[in-house]
């Protein structure tokens, strides 16, 4: 499995809860680093699928790369 690193413009717990909500639907392992505005997703799913899922939060999302 690959771990993908994303920048997500999260400012509060509510933002990280939104990320948690959308990612739980994908059934992937993930870790949220709220202070650094990063999300790490461990998945074999295509990066574009992960990116589009994160964008459903309404936050600015940027793919940083594999970790």
PDB file of C-alpha atoms in Angstrom:
ATOM      1  CA  UNK A   1       0.000   0.000   0.000  1.00  0.00           C
ATOM      2  CA  UNK A   2       1.099   3.523  -0.758  1.00  0.00           C
ATOM      3  CA  UNK A   3       0.848   6.433   1.656  1.00  0.00           C
ATOM      4  CA  UNK A   4      -0.218   9.638  -0.088  1.00  0.00           C
ATOM      5  CA  UNK A   5       0.377  13.061   1.440  1.00  0.00           C
ATOM      6  CA  UNK A   6      -2.090  15.909   0.845  1.00  0.00           C
ATOM      7  CA  UNK A   7      -2.239  19.540   1.938  1.00  0.00           C
ATOM      8  CA  UNK A   8      -5.783  20.398   3.061  1.00  0.00           C
ATOM      9  CA  UNK A   9      -6.571  23.950   4.164  1.00  0.00           C
ATOM     10  CA  UNK A  10      -8.026  22.987   7.565  1.00  0.00           C
ATOM     11  CA  UNK A  11      -8.310  25.607  10.296  1.00  0.00           C
ATOM     12  CA  UNK A  12     -10.243  23.842  13.047  1.00  0.00           C
ATOM     13  CA  UNK A  13     -11.577  20.566  14.437  1.00  0.00           C
ATOM     14  CA  UNK A  14     -14.686  20.989  12.305  1.00  0.00           C
ATOM     15  CA  UNK A  15     -12.525  20.940   9.192  1.00  0.00           C
ATOM     16  CA  UNK A  16     -10.728  17.781  10.282  1.00  0.00           C
ATOM     17  CA  UNK A  17     -14.099  16.175  11.108  1.00  0.00           C
ATOM     18  CA  UNK A  18     -15.255  16.905   7.549  1.00  0.00           C
ATOM     19  CA  UNK A  19     -12.123  15.193   6.204  1.00  0.00           C
ATOM     20  CA  UNK A  20     -12.722  12.232   8.522  1.00  0.00           C
ATOM     21  CA  UNK A  21     -16.341  11.952   7.342  1.00  0.00           C
ATOM     22  CA  UNK A  22     -15.498  11.767   3.618  1.00  0.00           C
ATOM     23  CA  UNK A  23     -12.521   9.434   4.055  1.00  0.00           C
ATOM     24  CA  UNK A  24     -14.419   6.953   6.233  1.00  0.00           C
ATOM     25  CA  UNK A  25     -16.732   6.339   3.270  1.00  0.00           C
ATOM     26  CA  UNK A  26     -13.722   5.191   1.200  1.00  0.00           C
ATOM     27  CA  UNK A  27     -12.620   2.619   3.795  1.00  0.00           C
ATOM     28  CA  UNK A  28      -8.957   3.744   3.823  1.00  0.00           C
ATOM     29  CA  UNK A  29      -6.428   4.238   6.618  1.00  0.00           C
ATOM     30  CA  UNK A  30      -5.611   7.894   7.200  1.00  0.00           C
ATOM     31  CA  UNK A  31      -3.977  10.285   9.618  1.00  0.00           C
ATOM     32  CA  UNK A  32      -4.772  13.985   9.985  1.00  0.00           C
ATOM     33  CA  UNK A  33      -2.097  16.499  11.029  1.00  0.00           C
ATOM     34  CA  UNK A  34      -4.261  19.549  11.759  1.00  0.00           C
ATOM     35  CA  UNK A  35      -1.474  21.962  12.899  1.00  0.00           C
ATOM     36  CA  UNK A  36       0.442  21.371   9.637  1.00  0.00           C
ATOM     37  CA  UNK A  37      -2.725  21.074   7.520  1.00  0.00           C
ATOM     38  CA  UNK A  38      -1.734  17.674   6.141  1.00  0.00           C
ATOM     39  CA  UNK A  39      -3.599  14.434   5.561  1.00  0.00           C
ATOM     40  CA  UNK A  40      -1.813  11.127   5.056  1.00  0.00           C
ATOM     41  CA  UNK A  41      -3.840   8.388   3.351  1.00  0.00           C
ATOM     42  CA  UNK A  42      -2.703   4.772   3.111  1.00  0.00           C
ATOM     43  CA  UNK A  43      -4.470   3.244   0.141  1.00  0.00           C
ATOM     44  CA  UNK A  44      -4.096   1.430  -3.168  1.00  0.00           C
ATOM     45  CA  UNK A  45      -6.827   3.630  -4.627  1.00  0.00           C
ATOM     46  CA  UNK A  46      -5.880   6.011  -7.413  1.00  0.00           C
ATOM     47  CA  UNK A  47      -4.569   9.393  -6.246  1.00  0.00           C
ATOM     48  CA  UNK A  48      -7.232  11.178  -8.326  1.00  0.00           C
ATOM     49  CA  UNK A  49      -9.982   9.315  -6.437  1.00  0.00           C
ATOM     50  CA  UNK A  50      -8.456  10.384  -3.115  1.00  0.00           C
ATOM     51  CA  UNK A  51      -8.044  13.989  -4.303  1.00  0.00           C
ATOM     52  CA  UNK A  52     -11.644  14.248  -5.529  1.00  0.00           C
ATOM     53  CA  UNK A  53     -12.906  12.739  -2.269  1.00  0.00           C
ATOM     54  CA  UNK A  54     -10.969  15.303  -0.198  1.00  0.00           C
ATOM     55  CA  UNK A  55     -12.303  18.136  -2.377  1.00  0.00           C
ATOM     56  CA  UNK A  56     -15.844  17.169  -1.303  1.00  0.00           C
ATOM     57  CA  UNK A  57     -15.027  18.893   2.010  1.00  0.00           C
ATOM     58  CA  UNK A  58     -15.018  22.257   0.205  1.00  0.00           C
ATOM     59  CA  UNK A  59     -11.445  22.912   1.352  1.00  0.00           C
ATOM     60  CA  UNK A  60      -8.462  23.731  -0.843  1.00  0.00           C
ATOM     61  CA  UNK A  61      -6.630  20.444  -1.455  1.00  0.00           C
ATOM     62  CA  UNK A  62      -3.182  19.897  -2.983  1.00  0.00           C
ATOM     63  CA  UNK A  63      -1.460  16.576  -3.614  1.00  0.00           C
ATOM     64  CA  UNK A  64       2.060  16.685  -2.182  1.00  0.00           C
ATOM     65  CA  UNK A  65       3.152  13.204  -3.227  1.00  0.00           C
ATOM     66  CA  UNK A  66       3.848   9.722  -1.945  1.00  0.00           C
ATOM     67  CA  UNK A  67       5.380   9.569   1.499  1.00  0.00           C
TER      68      UNK A  67
END
